[in-house]
Coordinates of C-alpha atoms and ligand atoms in Angstrom, one line a residue:
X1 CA 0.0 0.0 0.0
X2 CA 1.2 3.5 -1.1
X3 CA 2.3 5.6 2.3
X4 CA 0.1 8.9 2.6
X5 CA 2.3 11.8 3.3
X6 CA 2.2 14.2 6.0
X7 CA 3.3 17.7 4.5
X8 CA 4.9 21.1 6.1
X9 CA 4.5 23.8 4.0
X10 CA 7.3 26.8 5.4
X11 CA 6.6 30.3 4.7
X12 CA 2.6 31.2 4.5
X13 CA 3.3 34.4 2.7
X14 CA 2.0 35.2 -0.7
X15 CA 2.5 32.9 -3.1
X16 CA 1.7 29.5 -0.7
X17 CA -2.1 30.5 -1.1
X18 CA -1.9 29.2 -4.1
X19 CA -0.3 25.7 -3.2
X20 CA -1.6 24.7 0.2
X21 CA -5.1 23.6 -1.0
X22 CA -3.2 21.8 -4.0
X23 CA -1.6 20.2 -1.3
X24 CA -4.1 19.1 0.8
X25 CA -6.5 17.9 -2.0
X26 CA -4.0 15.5 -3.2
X27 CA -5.3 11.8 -2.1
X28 CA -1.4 11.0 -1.5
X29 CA -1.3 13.5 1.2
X30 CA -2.5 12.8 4.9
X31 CA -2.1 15.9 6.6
X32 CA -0.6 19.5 5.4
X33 CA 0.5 21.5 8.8
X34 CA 1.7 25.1 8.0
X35 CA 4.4 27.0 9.6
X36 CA 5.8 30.9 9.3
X37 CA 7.7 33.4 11.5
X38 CA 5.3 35.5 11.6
X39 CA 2.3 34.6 13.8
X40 CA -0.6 36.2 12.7
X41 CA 0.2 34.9 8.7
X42 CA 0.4 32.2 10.1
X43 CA -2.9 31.9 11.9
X44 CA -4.7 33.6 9.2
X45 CA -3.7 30.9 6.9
X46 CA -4.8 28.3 9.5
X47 CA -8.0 29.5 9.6
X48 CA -8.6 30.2 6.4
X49 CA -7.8 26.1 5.1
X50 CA -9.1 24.5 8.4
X51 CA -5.3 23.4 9.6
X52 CA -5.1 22.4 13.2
X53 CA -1.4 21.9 13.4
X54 CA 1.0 24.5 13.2
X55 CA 4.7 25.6 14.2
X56 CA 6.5 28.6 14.6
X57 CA 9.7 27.8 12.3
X58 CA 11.3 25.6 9.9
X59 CA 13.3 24.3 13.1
X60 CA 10.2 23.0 14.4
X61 CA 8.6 21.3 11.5
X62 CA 12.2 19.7 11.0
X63 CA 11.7 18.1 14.3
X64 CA 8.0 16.9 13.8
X65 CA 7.3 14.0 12.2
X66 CA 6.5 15.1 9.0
X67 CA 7.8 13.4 6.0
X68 CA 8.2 16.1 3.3
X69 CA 8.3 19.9 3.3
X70 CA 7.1 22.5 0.9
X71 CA 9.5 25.9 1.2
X72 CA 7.8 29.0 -0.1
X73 CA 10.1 31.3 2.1
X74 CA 12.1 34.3 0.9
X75 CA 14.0 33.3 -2.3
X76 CA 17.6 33.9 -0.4
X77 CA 16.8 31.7 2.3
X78 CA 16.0 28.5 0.0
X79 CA 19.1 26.9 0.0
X80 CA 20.1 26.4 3.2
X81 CA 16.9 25.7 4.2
X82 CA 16.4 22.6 1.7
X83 CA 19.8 21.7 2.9
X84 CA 18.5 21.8 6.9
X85 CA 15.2 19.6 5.5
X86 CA 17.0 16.9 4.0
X87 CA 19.1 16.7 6.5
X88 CA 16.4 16.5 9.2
X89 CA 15.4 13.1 6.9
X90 CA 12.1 14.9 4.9
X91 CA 12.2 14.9 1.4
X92 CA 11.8 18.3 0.0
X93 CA 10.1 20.6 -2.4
X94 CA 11.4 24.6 -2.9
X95 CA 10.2 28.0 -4.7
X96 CA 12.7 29.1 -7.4
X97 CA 15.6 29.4 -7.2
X98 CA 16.7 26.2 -5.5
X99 CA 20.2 28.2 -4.3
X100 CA 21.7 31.6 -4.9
X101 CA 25.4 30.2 -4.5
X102 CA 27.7 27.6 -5.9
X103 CA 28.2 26.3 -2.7
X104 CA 24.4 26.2 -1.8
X105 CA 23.8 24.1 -4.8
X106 CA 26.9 22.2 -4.2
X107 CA 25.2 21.3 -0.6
X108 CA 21.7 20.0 -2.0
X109 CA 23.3 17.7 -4.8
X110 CA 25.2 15.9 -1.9
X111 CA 22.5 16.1 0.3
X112 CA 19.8 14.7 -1.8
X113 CA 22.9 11.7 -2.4
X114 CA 23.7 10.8 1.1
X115 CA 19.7 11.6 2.5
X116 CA 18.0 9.9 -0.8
X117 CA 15.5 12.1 -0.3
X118 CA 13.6 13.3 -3.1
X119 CA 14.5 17.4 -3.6
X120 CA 12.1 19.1 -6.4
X121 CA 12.2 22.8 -7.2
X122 CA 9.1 24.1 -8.3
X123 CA 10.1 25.6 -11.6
X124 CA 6.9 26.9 -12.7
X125 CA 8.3 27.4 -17.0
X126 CA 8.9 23.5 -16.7
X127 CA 4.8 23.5 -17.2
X128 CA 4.2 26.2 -19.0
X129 CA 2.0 25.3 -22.5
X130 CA 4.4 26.6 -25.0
X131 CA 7.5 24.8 -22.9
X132 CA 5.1 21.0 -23.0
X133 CA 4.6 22.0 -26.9
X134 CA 8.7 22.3 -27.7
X135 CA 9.3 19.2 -25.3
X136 CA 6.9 17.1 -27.9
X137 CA 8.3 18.2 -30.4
X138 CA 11.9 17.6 -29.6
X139 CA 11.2 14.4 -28.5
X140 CA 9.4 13.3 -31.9
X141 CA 12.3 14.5 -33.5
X142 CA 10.4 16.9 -35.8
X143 CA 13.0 19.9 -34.6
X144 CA 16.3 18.0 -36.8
X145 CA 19.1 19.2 -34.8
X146 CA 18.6 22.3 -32.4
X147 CA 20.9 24.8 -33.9
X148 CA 20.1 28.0 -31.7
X149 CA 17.3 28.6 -28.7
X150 CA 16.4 32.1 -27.1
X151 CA 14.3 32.8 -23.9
X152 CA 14.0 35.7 -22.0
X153 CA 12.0 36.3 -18.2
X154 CA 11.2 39.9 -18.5
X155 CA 9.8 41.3 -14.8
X156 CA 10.0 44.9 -14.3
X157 CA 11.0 46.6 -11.1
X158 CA 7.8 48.3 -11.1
X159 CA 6.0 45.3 -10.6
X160 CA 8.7 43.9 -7.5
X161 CA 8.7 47.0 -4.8
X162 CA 5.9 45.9 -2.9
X163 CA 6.8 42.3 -3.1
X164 CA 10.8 42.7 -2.1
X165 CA 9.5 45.5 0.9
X166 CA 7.1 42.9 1.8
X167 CA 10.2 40.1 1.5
X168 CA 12.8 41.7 2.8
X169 CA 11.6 44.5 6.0
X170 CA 13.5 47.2 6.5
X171 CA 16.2 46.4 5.1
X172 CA 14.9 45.2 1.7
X173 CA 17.1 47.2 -0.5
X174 CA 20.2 44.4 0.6
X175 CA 18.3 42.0 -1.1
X176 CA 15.8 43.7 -3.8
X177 CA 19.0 44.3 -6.1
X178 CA 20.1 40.6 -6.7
X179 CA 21.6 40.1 -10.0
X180 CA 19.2 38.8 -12.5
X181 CA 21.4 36.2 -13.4
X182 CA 21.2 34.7 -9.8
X183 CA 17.2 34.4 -10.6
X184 CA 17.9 32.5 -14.2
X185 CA 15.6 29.5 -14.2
X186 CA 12.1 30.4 -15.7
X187 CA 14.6 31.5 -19.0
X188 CA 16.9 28.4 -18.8
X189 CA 14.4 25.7 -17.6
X190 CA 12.6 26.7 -21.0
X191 CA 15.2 25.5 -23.0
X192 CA 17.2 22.9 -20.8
X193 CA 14.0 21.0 -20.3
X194 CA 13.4 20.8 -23.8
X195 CA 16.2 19.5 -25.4
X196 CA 18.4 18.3 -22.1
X197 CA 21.2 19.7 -23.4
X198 CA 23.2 21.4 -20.9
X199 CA 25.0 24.6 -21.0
X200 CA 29.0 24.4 -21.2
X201 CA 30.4 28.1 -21.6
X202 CA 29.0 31.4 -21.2
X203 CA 29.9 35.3 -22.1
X204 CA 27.5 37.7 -20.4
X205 CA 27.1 41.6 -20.6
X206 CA 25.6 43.4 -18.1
X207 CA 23.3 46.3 -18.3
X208 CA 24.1 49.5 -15.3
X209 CA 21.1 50.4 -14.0
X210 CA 20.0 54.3 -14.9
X211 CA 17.3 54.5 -12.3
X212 CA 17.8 56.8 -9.2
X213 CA 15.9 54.6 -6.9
X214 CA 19.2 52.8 -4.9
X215 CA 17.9 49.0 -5.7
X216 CA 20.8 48.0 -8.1
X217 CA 23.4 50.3 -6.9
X218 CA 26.6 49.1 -5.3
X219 CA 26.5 50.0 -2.0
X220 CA 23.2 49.2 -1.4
X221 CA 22.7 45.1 -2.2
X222 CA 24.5 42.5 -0.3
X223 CA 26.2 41.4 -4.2
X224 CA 27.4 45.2 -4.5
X225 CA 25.3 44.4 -8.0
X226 CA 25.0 47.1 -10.3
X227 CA 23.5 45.3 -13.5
X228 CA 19.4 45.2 -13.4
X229 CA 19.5 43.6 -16.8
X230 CA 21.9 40.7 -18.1
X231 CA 22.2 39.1 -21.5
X232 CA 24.1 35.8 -21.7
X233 CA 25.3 33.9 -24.6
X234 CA 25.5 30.4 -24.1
X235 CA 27.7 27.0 -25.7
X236 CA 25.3 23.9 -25.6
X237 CA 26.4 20.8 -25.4
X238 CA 24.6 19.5 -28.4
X239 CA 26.6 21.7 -30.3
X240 CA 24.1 25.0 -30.1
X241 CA 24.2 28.6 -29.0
X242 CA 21.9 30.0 -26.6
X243 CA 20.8 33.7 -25.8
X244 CA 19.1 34.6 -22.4
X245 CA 17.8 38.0 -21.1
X246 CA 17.0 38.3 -17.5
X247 CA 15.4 41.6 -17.2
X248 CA 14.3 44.0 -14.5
X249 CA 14.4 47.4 -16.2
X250 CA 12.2 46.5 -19.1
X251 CA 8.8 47.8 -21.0
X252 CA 7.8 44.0 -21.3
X253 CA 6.7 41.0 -19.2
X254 CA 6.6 37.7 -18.9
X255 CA 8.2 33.8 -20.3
X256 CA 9.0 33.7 -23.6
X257 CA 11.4 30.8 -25.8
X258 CA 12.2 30.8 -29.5
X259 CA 13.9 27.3 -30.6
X260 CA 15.4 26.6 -33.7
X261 CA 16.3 23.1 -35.6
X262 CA 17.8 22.5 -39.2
X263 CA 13.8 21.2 -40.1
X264 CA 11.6 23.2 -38.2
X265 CA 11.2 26.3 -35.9
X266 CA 9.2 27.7 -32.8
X267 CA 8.6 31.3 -32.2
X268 CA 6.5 33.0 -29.7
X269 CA 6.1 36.5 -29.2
X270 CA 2.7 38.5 -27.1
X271 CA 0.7 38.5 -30.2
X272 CA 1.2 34.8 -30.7
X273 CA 3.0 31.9 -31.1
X274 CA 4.0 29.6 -34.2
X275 CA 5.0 26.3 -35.6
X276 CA 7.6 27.2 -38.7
X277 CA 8.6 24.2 -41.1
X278 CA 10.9 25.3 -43.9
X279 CA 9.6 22.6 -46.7
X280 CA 7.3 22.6 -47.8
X281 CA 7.3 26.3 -46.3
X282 CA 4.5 26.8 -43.4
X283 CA 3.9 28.9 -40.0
X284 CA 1.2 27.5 -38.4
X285 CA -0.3 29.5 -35.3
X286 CA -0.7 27.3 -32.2
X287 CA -2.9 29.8 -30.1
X288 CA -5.7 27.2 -29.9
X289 CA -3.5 25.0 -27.7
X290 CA -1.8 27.2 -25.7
X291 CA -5.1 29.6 -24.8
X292 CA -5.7 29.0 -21.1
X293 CA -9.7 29.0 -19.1
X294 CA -7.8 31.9 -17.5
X295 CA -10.2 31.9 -14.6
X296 CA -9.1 34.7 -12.9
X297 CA -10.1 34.6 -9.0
X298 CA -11.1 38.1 -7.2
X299 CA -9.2 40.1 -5.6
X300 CA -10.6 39.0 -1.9
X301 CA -10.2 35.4 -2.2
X302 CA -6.7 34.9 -0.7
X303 CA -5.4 32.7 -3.9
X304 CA -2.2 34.0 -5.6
X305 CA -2.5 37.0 -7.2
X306 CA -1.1 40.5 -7.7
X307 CA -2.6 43.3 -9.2
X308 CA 0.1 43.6 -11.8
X309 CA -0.8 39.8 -12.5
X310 CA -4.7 40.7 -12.6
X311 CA -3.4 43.1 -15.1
X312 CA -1.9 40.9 -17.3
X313 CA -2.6 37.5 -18.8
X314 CA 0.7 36.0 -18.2
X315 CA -0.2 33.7 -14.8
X316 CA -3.5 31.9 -16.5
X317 CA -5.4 30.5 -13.9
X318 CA -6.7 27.3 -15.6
X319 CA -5.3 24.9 -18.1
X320 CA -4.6 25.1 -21.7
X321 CA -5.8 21.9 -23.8
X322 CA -2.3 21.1 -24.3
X323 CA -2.3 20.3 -20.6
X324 CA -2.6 16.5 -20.2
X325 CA -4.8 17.2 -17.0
X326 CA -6.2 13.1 -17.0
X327 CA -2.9 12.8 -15.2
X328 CA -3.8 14.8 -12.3
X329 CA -5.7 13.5 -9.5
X330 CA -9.5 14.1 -9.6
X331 CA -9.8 15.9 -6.8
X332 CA -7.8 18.9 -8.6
X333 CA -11.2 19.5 -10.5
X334 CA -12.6 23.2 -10.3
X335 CA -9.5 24.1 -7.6
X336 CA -7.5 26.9 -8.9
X337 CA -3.9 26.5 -10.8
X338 CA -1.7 29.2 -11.5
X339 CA 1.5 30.6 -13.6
X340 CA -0.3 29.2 -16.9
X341 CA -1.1 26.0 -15.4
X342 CA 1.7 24.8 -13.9
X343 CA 0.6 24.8 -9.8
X344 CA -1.3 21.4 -10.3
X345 CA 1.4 19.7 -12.4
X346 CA 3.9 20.6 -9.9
X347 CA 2.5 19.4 -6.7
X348 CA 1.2 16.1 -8.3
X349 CA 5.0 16.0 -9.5
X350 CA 6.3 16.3 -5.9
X351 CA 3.6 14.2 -4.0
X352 CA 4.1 11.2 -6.4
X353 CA 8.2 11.3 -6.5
X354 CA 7.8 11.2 -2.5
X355 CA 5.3 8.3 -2.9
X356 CA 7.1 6.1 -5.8
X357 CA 10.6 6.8 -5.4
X358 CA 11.1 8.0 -8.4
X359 CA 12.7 11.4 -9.1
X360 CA 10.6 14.5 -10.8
X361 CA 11.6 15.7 -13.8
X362 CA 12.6 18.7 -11.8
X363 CA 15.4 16.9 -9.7
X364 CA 18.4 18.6 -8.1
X365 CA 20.9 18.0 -10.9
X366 CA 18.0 19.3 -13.3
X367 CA 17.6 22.1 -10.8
X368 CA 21.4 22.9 -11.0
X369 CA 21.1 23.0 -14.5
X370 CA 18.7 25.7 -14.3
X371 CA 20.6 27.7 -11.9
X372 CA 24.7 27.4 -12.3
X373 CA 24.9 28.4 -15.5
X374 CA 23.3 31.7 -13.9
X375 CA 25.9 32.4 -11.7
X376 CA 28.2 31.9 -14.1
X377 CA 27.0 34.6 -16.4
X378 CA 27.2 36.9 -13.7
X379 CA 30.7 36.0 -12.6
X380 CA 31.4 36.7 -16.6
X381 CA 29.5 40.3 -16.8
X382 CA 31.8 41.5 -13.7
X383 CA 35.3 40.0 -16.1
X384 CA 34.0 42.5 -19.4
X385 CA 32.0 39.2 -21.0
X386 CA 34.9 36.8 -20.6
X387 CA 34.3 33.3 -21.8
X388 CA 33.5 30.7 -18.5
X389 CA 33.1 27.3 -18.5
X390 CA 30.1 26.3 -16.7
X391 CA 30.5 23.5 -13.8
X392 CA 28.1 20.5 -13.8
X393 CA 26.8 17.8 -11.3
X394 CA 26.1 14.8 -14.2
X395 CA 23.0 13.2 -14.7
X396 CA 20.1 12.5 -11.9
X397 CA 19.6 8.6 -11.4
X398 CA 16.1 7.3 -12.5
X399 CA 15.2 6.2 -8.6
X400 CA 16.3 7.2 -5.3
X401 CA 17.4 3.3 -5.1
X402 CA 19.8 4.6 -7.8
X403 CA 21.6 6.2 -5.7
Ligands
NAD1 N1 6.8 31.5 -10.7 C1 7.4 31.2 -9.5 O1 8.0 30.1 -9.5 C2 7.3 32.1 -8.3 C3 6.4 33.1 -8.3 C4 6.2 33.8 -7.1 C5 7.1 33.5 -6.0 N2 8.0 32.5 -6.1 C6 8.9 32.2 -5.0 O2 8.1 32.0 -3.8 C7 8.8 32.4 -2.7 C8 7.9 33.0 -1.7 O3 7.4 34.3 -2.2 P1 6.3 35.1 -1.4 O4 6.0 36.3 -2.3 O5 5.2 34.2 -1.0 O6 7.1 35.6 -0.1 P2 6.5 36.1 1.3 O7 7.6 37.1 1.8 O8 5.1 36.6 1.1 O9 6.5 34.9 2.2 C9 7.6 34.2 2.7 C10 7.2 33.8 4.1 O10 8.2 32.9 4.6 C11 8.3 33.0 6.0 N3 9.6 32.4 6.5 C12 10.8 32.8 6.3 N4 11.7 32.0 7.0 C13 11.0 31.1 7.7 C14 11.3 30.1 8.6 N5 12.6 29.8 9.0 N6 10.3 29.4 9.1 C15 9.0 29.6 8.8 N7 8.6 30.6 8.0 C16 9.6 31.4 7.4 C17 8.2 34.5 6.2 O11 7.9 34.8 7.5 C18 7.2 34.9 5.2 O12 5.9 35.0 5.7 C19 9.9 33.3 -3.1 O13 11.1 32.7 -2.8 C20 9.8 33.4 -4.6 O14 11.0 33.2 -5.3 C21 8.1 31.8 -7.2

């Protein structure tokens, strides 16, 4: 008989709305108890999804007897938190970005080997319709060889005061201003998980922030980061190049991936996205499939939201129909999704790798892939664009028995 689990989701704040009822409808989950630093969150949350059990730190829910934990915490803190919960014996699932260091990520590779605990980060591109509609094609071959990929996360400062205030107290300027390298996975996921190629060398070039407003200035950030916008150039190991943007300063929003093979092309822009073959010569538009039931939930009833993501169409609250959604457990019917569908897929991920033994597509080593290559672009944008070679941690194993 499958184990139920019993669940700790750290960090009530914003975006865990959106996840704790995922959580508890899932039949493979027993029991979700919830846990923040701050206690009236924390009993507000309570309340609101009927949760008897609670604790007043990660510390504590490390020492409780529950078998996996869900971080949604401050996006610094991640790392060494994953690294405390698999080390306290619970299998673990984390916001973006898994890390913000080499030696973070270093940490939750060997963690994740000596715990053989299942680590997922909740890469919400991974999901995304456009990113399921490349990763068929790839795999039906229908590319040829992948000769160049671009993708591009585009959020605009405007958009992040209130959320890195909210983050970060009074002293969120030392950690608004991150480089936008160090926050690289919506981009990279989009075209890693596609093609599993990895990236091997990077040049980046970083953009010096104009605005007077001290959140990417060097004495104000913990990184001394200057850059609010990075573009980095990439060496694939199948042989492609690959450009990413990681924006912050930018009149645009939002995922986007072009991918190009020697027999056919895909190409999204906001006005739509297309299927290119060169012979016989076609473009067809794949709107229909990637159109989401973008329920969008009002403003008073606690589920993710923001108003600059009511204001835009880029978190979908529903599915596409290129969502396979007769994998997901019933019980997901009618509850709300998020970031263009991806919530549900995510948590079912998560909740059957814990069950099975059998890793998510969004492992550590796939995680690392998403993130290192980041960190690297940075380190190049502060040596003038110089050429790095980007470290790897190898393959994930199919099972945790693998390991
Ligand atoms: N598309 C995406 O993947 C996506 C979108 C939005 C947010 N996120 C990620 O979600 C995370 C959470 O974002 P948010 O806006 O909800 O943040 P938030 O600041 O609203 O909430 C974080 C909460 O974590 C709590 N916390 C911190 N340390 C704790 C500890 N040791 N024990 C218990 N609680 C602790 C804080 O008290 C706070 O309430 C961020 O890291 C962000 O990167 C990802």
């Amino acid at each position: 008989m499958i184990k139920r689990l019993k669940v700790g989701i750290v960090g009530t704040g914003t975006f865990a709305q959106a996840f704790i009822p995922l959580f508890q409808a899932h039949p493979l989950v027993e029991e979700v108890v919830l846990s923040d630093l701050d206690e009236e969150k924390l009993a507000g949350s309570a309340r609101k999804f009927g949760i008897k059990t609670t604790f007043p730190s990660l510390d504590d829910v490390c020492g409780s007897d529950v078998d996996a934990i869900a971080i949604f915490t401050q996006n610094w803190l991640h790392g060494p938190q994953a690294l405390q919960a698999m080390e306290a014996g619970k299998h673990v699932y984390s916001a973006v970005p898994s890390a913000i260091t080499m030696t973070e990520i270093a940490e939750l590779v060997k963690a994740v080997q000596q715990s053989k605990r299942i680590y997922m980060v909740g890469e919400t591109s991974y999901y995304y319709p456009h990113v399921i509609y490349c990763r068929q094609k790839y795999k039906e071959g229908t590319f040829g060889n992948i000769v160049y990929g671009e993708a591009e996360y585009y959020h605009d400062f405007d958009g992040l005061y209130e959320v890195f205030k909210r983050r970060g107290g009074h002293d969120w300027l030392k950690t608004a201003g991150s480089p936008p390298m160090h926050y690289p996975t919506h981009s990279i996921s989009q075209v890693v998980s596609v093609t599993g190629a990895r990236m091997t060398h990077v040049s980046c070039c970083g953009f010096v922030d104009l605005i007077d407003d001290q959140v990417f200035k060097k004495d104000s950030n913990q990184w001394s980061n200057e850059y609010s916008n990075q573009t980095a150039l990439f060496r694939m190991s199948d042989g492609s190049c690959c450009r990413i943007n990681e924006f912050r300063r930018i009149g645009n929003y939002g995922e986007r991936l072009n991918l190009f093979g020697t027999k056919a092309s895909f190409e999204m822009n906001h006005a739509g996205a297309v299927w290119v073959e060169k012979r016989p010569a076609m473009a067809e538009s794949l709107d229909h499939l990637f159109k989401t039931s973008a329920r969008k939930p009002e403003a008073e009833d606690g589920v993710f939201h923001s108003t600059e993501a009511l204001a835009t169409d880029s978190y979908f609250y529903g599915t596409a129909p290129i969502h396979d959604t007769s994998r997901l457990p019933i019980e997901f019917k009618g509850l709300n999704n998020g970031h263009k569908g991806s919530h549900q897929f995510l948590v079912d991920d998560f909740v059957v790798s814990c069950s099975t033994g059998v890793l998510p597509p969004n492992n550590i080593w796939q995680a690392a892939r998403y993130l290192v290559p980041g960190l690297i672009a940075h380190e190049s944008s502060l040596q003038g664009g110089k050429q790095l070679e980007v470290p790897d941690f190898g393959d994930a194993p199919a099972r945790l028995s693998d390991l």
